[in-house]
Amino acid sequence: MTRGRLLVLLVLAAAVAAFFALGGQRYLTFEYGKAQQEALRGLYERHPFQTAGLFFLVYVAVTGLSLPGAALMTLVAGALFGLLWGTLVVSFASTAGATLAFLASRFVLRDWVHNRFTPALKRIDEGVRKEGAFYLFTLRLIPVVPFFVINLAMGLTAMRARTFYWVSQLGMLAGTLVYVNAGTQLARISSTRDILSPELLGAFALLGVFPLAAKKTMDGVRARRVYARWRRPARLDRNLVVIGAGSAGLVSAYIGATVRAKVTLVEKHRMGGDCLNTGCVPSKALIRTARLLAQMRDSARYGIRKASAEVDFAEVMERVQRVIGEIEPHDSVERYSAMGVECIKGEAVITSPWTVDIRTAEGTRTLSTRAIVIAAGARPLVPPIEGIDRIQVLTSDNVWELRELPRRLLVLGGGPIGSELAQAFARLGARVTQVEMLPRILAREDPELSEMVRARFVEEGIDVRTGHKALRVESGAENVLVCEHEGREVRLPFDRLLCALGRVPNTEGYGLEALGIPVTRARTVETNEYLQTLYPNIYACGDVAGPYQFTHTASHQAWYAAVNALFGTFRKFRADYSVIPWATFTDPEVARVGLNETEAKSRGIAYEVTSYELADLDRAIADGAAHGRVKVLTVPGKDRVLGATIVGEHAGALIAEFVTAMKHGLGLNKILGTIHIYPTFAEANKYAAGTWKRAHAPQRVLAYLERFHAWMRG
Ligand SMILES: Cc1cc2nc3c(=O)[nH]c(=O)nc-3n(C[C@H](O)[C@H](O)[C@H](O)COP(=O)(O)OP(=O)(O)OC[C@H]3O[C@@H](n4cnc5c(N)ncnc54)[C@H](O)[C@@H]3O)c2cc1C
């Protein structure tokens, strides 16, 4: 921060400190205003211009310095100057004060805050970038976000001061009028009987209803602007059309049918989507076989001298399909039809905010609907690496069709999918090379935890190449991936290449372009906190909406999308992302909820770390799985959990206790006070809580206790 900025900041801070130190807040209370009412009125009658001028200046100072009391002063203005003059004085004073606060915030804080809190300001920034003045106008008109927060936050955006001034003045006018009006009524109270006067009750009812009415109006204005070019059909046949029958679409349809809405679910490919057919289910089924093999190879450790296995890879993959087949009925047309969902196999194209064309083998049908949920999922990303188009790339979509185990498999990608599949194929007998551009695999996790996974991979014979950037694929007598590593080229030969470099949301070819529904930089459909797209009756959830790409987050979002789509006219719910867990099913498993240390550091969040090693856990020792860690982040000095990561056997199941703790505000003391069955892996959570407790034992009290016991011994 420059010296000039620091000086301005110090002056402003000194002014605010002086206000509180001198007890300024005493004067900005309802009681004080009421007590001084007569005196102030007398002053106003004797010196109307000076009083109004002084009031104006004090108001500007209060709002300019973001001191509490602007709302009260507005009421006082009504009591003192009446509706017309009160509104005039407050309107100009509040806008002038707000603009001063805006300019001060911009001058002092903008660069600094932008460098530190970019994500926190993203929401406001995006609004300003797109609709600037309209966004501010909405914030001003609907007095939900505190006045001073808007001033300071807007100062941090790129909005012009002139725009800020006039939009603020116009936007606040209606609210000012309502408050000043309430003030004129308050002035009339002289006895408790007056409190029940219709005027006063009316003024306060207006005060309460105003934000809601303003919000409704603004929503209406916004909706009119978006829907203006479309003609709504006179009658709508359905309440909900859901596009895509993956995790998100199935749950949306399920909720719709449960509350007896008329729902149509459209799927162009296979019911169950990615999770059932090409994602979670087949990968976990494959991992199961791979794990069994690894255990057999390890059998000598358990006293079994001879346990040989002959892998029939084709049969392994057939089993994967059988597992899918067993789970299939959960997501089937039959099950959903029995629930009352109309299931159509076909490709959906949104043709207007209320109509969806379904292209089926028999032709095209047009459905009309009140609301649409887009749950179109994502697909594997295959980046345009030179030469990659000349080989048959494996992805999570087609790897399940393999019936012959690749001799040398190159897995491109060190994320969860790449890591799970790399280990599974290596355990099944392939020579696996895993290539990752970043310095480590599972880069979202803390370095020492992802290192535990890497070390195991290396132990199991996987050639882990981190810091390797794929440059090109050379195909010929031998396929080779050429990478750049520390400034030189490295050649990695392979028979098959599995690309696991992330998943791209499906946003093209089904009407988003024609409707002008925007997508984000991450290529997800842009939604607000209610999961509404640009059109308030079109929602998106699951992988297509992001920001997470898990089955459990897809179904979590689906609840919000379906409920908001069906009942949003009365009440809408904000999607809650406060506690999101996930797991990577490698061996050792890695599971996380909330913050890890890397994120806490980068976001400047104070934390304390408590770790418990699974090497000490009785059950882990008995099972030959005594490796891994429970790592918990808490608020310094408190037992409130900020996040937890578990590496080790059953980590994905164990993390559930921390998920519950975080979701329901239970601290480590509560986990410690809960009986955990002996001997289980779940005890690790309790021991982590115990480690935290010992570190926070009150040393002074313990010293006294020691003396007490000594005294008791005589
Ligand atoms: C290998 C792998 C392993 C995974 N493991 C896990 C795991 O262990 N745990 C976990 O939580 N997540 C896991 N995932 C992620 C999980 O599979 C996805 O997050 C989840 O399936 C997303 O569900 P969805 O409903 O958003 O999308 P999808 O399941 O992709 O469903 C979208 C559906 O929409 C259909 N569709 C698209 N456009 C149209 C259209 N115009 N008309 C009609 N239909 C259309 C598609 O055909 C598709 O069936 C894994 C993913 C992969 C690839």
PDB file of C-alpha atoms in Angstrom, residues 387-394 473-476 479-481 494-498:
ATOM      1  CA  GLY A 387      -0.783 -36.495 -33.200  1.00  0.00           C
ATOM      2  CA  ILE A 388      -3.374 -37.634 -30.656  1.00  0.00           C
ATOM      3  CA  ASP A 389      -6.017 -37.830 -33.375  1.00  0.00           C
ATOM      4  CA  ARG A 390      -3.961 -40.490 -35.157  1.00  0.00           C
ATOM      5  CA  ILE A 391      -4.330 -43.043 -32.372  1.00  0.00           C
ATOM      6  CA  GLN A 392      -7.388 -44.622 -30.770  1.00  0.00           C
ATOM      7  CA  VAL A 393      -7.493 -42.804 -27.465  1.00  0.00           C
ATOM      8  CA  LEU A 394      -9.048 -44.475 -24.448  1.00  0.00           C
ATOM      9  CA  VAL A 473       2.069 -38.287 -29.873  1.00  0.00           C
ATOM     10  CA  GLU A 474       4.209 -40.121 -32.382  1.00  0.00           C
ATOM     11  CA  SER A 475       2.639 -43.221 -33.860  1.00  0.00           C
ATOM     12  CA  GLY A 476       4.303 -45.781 -36.106  1.00  0.00           C
ATOM     13  CA  ASN A 479       3.510 -45.268 -30.098  1.00  0.00           C
ATOM     14  CA  VAL A 480       5.395 -42.662 -28.129  1.00  0.00           C
ATOM     15  CA  LEU A 481       4.251 -39.744 -26.059  1.00  0.00           C
ATOM     16  CA  PHE A 494       3.007 -47.072 -24.902  1.00  0.00           C
ATOM     17  CA  ASP A 495       0.518 -49.487 -26.436  1.00  0.00           C
ATOM     18  CA  ARG A 496      -2.655 -47.694 -25.365  1.00  0.00           C
ATOM     19  CA  LEU A 497      -3.142 -44.168 -24.094  1.00  0.00           C
ATOM     20  CA  LEU A 498      -5.872 -43.387 -21.572  1.00  0.00           C
TER      21      LEU A 498
END
